[in-house]
Amino acid sequence: MKPCPDLFGKGLLSAAILLAQLTAFSLEVRLQTRHGGALSGEILRFEDNAVTIGIGTAPPRKEVSVPLDSIQGVDLPTADLMRNPSRVLHLAPLFPYASEALRQGLLEGARHLAGNGLWMECHTWLEALEGVGFTAPERLLLGLTRARALHALGLHTALKTELTRLNGAISPIDAPLALCILNAEARLRDTELEKALYWAQLPALRLPTHVDPYLQDLAECLERQLGAPVCSSRSSLR
Amino acid sequence: MLGRPFSLCLFLLNGLPLCGILPMGDQWRSATVALSNGKAAEAASAFEAFSSWYGEEPAAREPVFQEALLRLWTIAAIGAGQYPKALDLMAAWMPGRSVGDPFHSFFLFQQIRLHLALEQLPEFEDRAAAFLLAYPELPERCLVRWYLAKSALLQENRSMARQQWEAILQDAALPALGRELARGAMALLELHEGQALQAFTVLEGAGEHTPILKRWRTYLAPALTTQLLDAELPELAVEATSWLNPSTAFGLDDEILSAHSPSPSRHSLRNAIWQSHWNQETRHLGSLLGREDPQLLRDYGLRLRALRLAGRFRPVRNLAQALIASRAALPPDLLAMAYREGIEALLAEAQWLTAQAWIDAFIEASPNDPALPAMRLMAARALAGQQDWKCAIRGVESLLHDWPNHPSALTWAFLRGVWLLGDHQPAEALQQLEGLAAKAPDSWRPLIGLQQAKGLHATGQTEAALHLLQLLARDNQVPANIRESAALEELKLRLLLTGPEFDAALRYYRETFPEGRLAAMVETLAGTCHLARGEWEQASRIWQSVAALPIREAAFARQQLIRLLPQRRQWDTLRREVVRWLRLKGPDLLDFPTEALEGAHLYQEKTGSPALPPDLLTDLLGALETGRQGLPPLLCLDLFEGAWPHYDETLGAAETPFATWLEHLASPLNPNPRTRSIARLHLAERLEREGRTDSADALRMGVLQDEPGQPWEPEPAFILARTADRYDFPDAAERLHSFIVRSKSHRRYPDSLFLLANRMMRDARPEDARPLLKLILIDWADSPLALQSTLQLADLHLEAGQPNEAQALLEPLLARRDLEPELIAQALEQRLQAELSLNNLENALLTGIRLLSIYPNFGDICRRSVDRIRSTIGPMGLDPEMASLRDTIEILLLQLE
């Protein structure tokens, strides 16, 4: 693997960073260009809106620099990537050109990390997917995953921003259960009890009804705090 | 199977050439082969030809062969749909066969089916009874009972049908999914019978969630909900609406029922019979259900209505809010309905202002919606709810003007009459109601009569009103609810007259409406009557009985008791009532109502004995630590202090003085932030009582800074909001607003409105201050703050260039005789300003003279007023009379100087 010339010789730290980056790029990639060409090789580096890949295994191997705007499709082995999710940010420039298979792989990766409770990695992963053209349902799923990650990481301000975005993207009548729970918890945190109750009650109110034990308990607790109409002194005298 | 005779006949007849028919053996073979290939019609005709040609042959008459012929021919005839022929063949097969013989049960079962298919009901019932008697162990008994139920339905004998379904549902032989289908069929029957409660019980099941039951629930939920609501069972209706699923397409899925028979083999005859039954019944029941498409509008309409009628207003509001927020994804009709139900819920909760905001939002969003009249009526009702009768009447009048021929015009006119009564315009109300009575349908007359009686009383014609009420209450043609209301109104009037007739009217009510829905109210009136006559014991007894009931009036009765018993010095009874009240549990009851705790506090003050038993005391401390809705924490500490030597041990502070315990609670070492803050607030109250206001406020500010986000009960929430407002904390407005939203019936409510309004005015937001002040005038007109609020509101109107509105507020104020002079002077100053704005110069000058001559002590007010007059009314160009008035003012001012 040929080192990056502009970083060479700048001391131990630079060498360490270089090594880390090289390790990050040691992934096989398949590129489809706009002109119908197909290239397969190892990613070496990104520079000046171009990606350099090394073709062939034995030295001297050939290095090819491909401008990003001439790429039509990219394929990467996401299973390898998932083993070390922190590398994903380095590869983000390629994701806007992701093939269908890679898109699905990236989605699966987010699901897998969330499913295993690796919220920090999941958050990084989702950051890298910013430029990918997902469908609306996929965007909703990713948004929800991001919100769950932010909640788990305790990043409440960012969570509120994400929830505002998600609430604008889907009608409350169709909001997934997870979104209702996150909204209820965020409102509760801000002591907006009425709004928290709204989100906690929603899944059990709309049709088809969905009774979630956690939300049910929360709603009952909130209703108790907010108080049902009671025959207190003045109202009963009217 | 056929054995020797068959071989013999084949041997004898093999190869005989006959025209149109095969030789005997071949004919037999062709028939049996056709049958085994599933060609039932072909087999039946081949058997018939065989019988016709060879039936009399000795070989064919041989009993074993004859049995086989009849049996196979019967099966072919059933398969070919030749039911009468099949029945004849079975009748020929049966003699000589007995219970337990091969094929006996099968043919008996087939006879049952065929008689039912041919609607030969007596024969069917005879055979069915014979089967159940002969083969009680066979699982097909379920199917036979099923047929019996269907036959009963054909004969419209629904009780028999229900009996059979019940037997089926209890039969262990029925496959599980079959039971679900039976359950659906039974629910359908109950619904057709109008037995909503039974249908609900059948469908509710015991925690079973099979796909078929879910589907039944979904299909039957709309009809079931409607019937449950009609039967005034809204709680069950809410449960039924939770089964609605607008996204489920119609169809009872045959596949769900496949492979559910008592037979382990999928290809057995028994399995075929059961499957055929399930398929047939699924189709049949599906056709009875009717094929309705999923209806989002209908389903949500039912859900919202059921929730509202069950009194679950907050869920109605939340669901309606979600529907409104999802308007892009929903049909427009649904939006109007969501608004309507949400507003109804808000009106029911007496949240008038929010209701009005919703109505405005709807009218703005859908100005041409057909629901507009209904919405405008709701707006008028919201105003009436706020006792803003004039605006409500204007609202309903505009409806009558815009839609004079609307189907609801009668209701609008009626409401106009009722609200005129509310607005103390009984003469106009009577005119409206009398006009209405002349043209309304007969069914409306009693309702109108009830209001007319109120109008008559309000115009001083109490005897006429009593006469009308008596007529209504004693007329059996009048609906019972109106009769009962009339009896109640009569009692109210009799109570005012304090004559002996009250007892007669009370006796009449008690005898006529022993289970009356207004009984608690009537008993409350009786209690009040006894109290007025000084019959303390009777009053106390009545209120004690009402207080023990789980009804709304119980709260009033308990409050009355808590007030009455101390007056009578019945301390032990007071304590008993207080403890009983505190032990009451229910969804609408607070755990520790303020009045009860006040009663306990009073008891302790007067007797020096502890009011609360140890268990309640422990509960109270727990509630204090966790924070409980409605609990007045400072009063709790007062209560502890009142009998501290008795309580200290139970509260875990044996031998410790109360002050020490309180300081311990208030110290930063106390890990419970709630009790820590409460103790500090209590200490602050003590300091304030000692006149150390600054120290008290310092403590309160400490609480504000330490636990900024803690949700508080009304009393401390108000104290903290007031402190935040006094010292300009950034969240002061938010705290006041939060208190206003959450504590509408709290005694500090008007104070918080007033503080927030002043804050708004300081922030130059008069448009936000105005509704707050208006609210004080509407809801808390008897509060001491109402006077100051009136002046401030008038001031805002003047600043906004609305002198007429200002005058409308000031006139009733100036007509009062119990005002402080300074307030009158301020009101006069404002009236002068209004008159000047309206260019009523003479009135302005007269007001100025009144101000200067009667209230010269308020020099600043007088000077400001004169300056206004000088700047508006110059000395030149006035007629002599006006010039003289102006001069008088100048002279009065000189005297003042």
XYZ file of C-alpha atoms in Angstrom, chain A residues 171-174 191 193-194 197-198 201-202 204-209 223-238, chain B residues 241-242 244-246 299-300 303 307 314-315 318-319 321-323 325-326 329 552 555-556 559 588 591 595 628-629 709 745 779-780 782:
66
model
C -48.861 12.781 10.789
C -49.424 11.971 14.451
C -52.141 9.567 13.418
C -49.491 7.489 11.609
C -42.257 19.131 32.351
C -47.168 17.330 31.130
C -50.137 17.971 28.822
C -49.811 12.916 28.016
C -50.888 13.600 24.419
C -52.170 8.395 25.054
C -52.004 8.572 21.277
C -54.065 3.679 22.573
C -56.483 6.252 21.149
C -56.052 6.046 17.395
C -57.263 3.192 15.240
C -56.217 0.440 15.219
C -55.505 0.854 18.906
C -53.370 11.987 34.127
C -53.119 11.658 37.862
C -50.664 14.499 38.084
C -52.674 16.730 35.791
C -55.802 15.812 37.655
C -59.117 14.578 36.376
C -62.048 16.956 36.704
C -62.901 16.763 40.352
C -65.678 18.234 42.413
C -63.540 20.854 44.065
C -64.968 23.664 46.048
C -65.913 26.273 43.506
C -66.931 24.167 40.503
C -69.337 22.064 42.543
C -71.036 25.107 43.922
C -71.905 26.520 40.532
C -64.313 1.070 19.674
C -60.836 -0.110 20.573
C -62.183 -0.911 15.311
C -59.584 -1.152 12.619
C -60.199 1.014 9.579
C -64.814 4.541 12.981
C -63.133 7.638 14.366
C -64.416 6.304 18.938
C -64.925 8.459 24.679
C -58.865 14.590 27.848
C -58.468 11.543 25.571
C -55.897 14.446 22.477
C -57.333 12.222 19.744
C -55.863 17.130 18.263
C -53.964 14.280 16.591
C -56.595 14.041 13.847
C -52.684 17.708 13.120
C -52.961 14.874 10.570
C -53.640 12.440 5.559
C -70.950 14.494 42.470
C -68.585 16.539 47.572
C -70.989 19.396 48.240
C -68.273 20.397 52.370
C -62.866 11.102 40.631
C -56.696 11.265 47.948
C -61.680 20.640 52.788
C -49.816 14.074 44.958
C -52.316 15.967 42.815
C -38.306 22.253 37.273
C -60.824 26.257 40.711
C -65.582 33.888 36.726
C -64.584 35.703 39.895
C -67.101 38.430 43.727
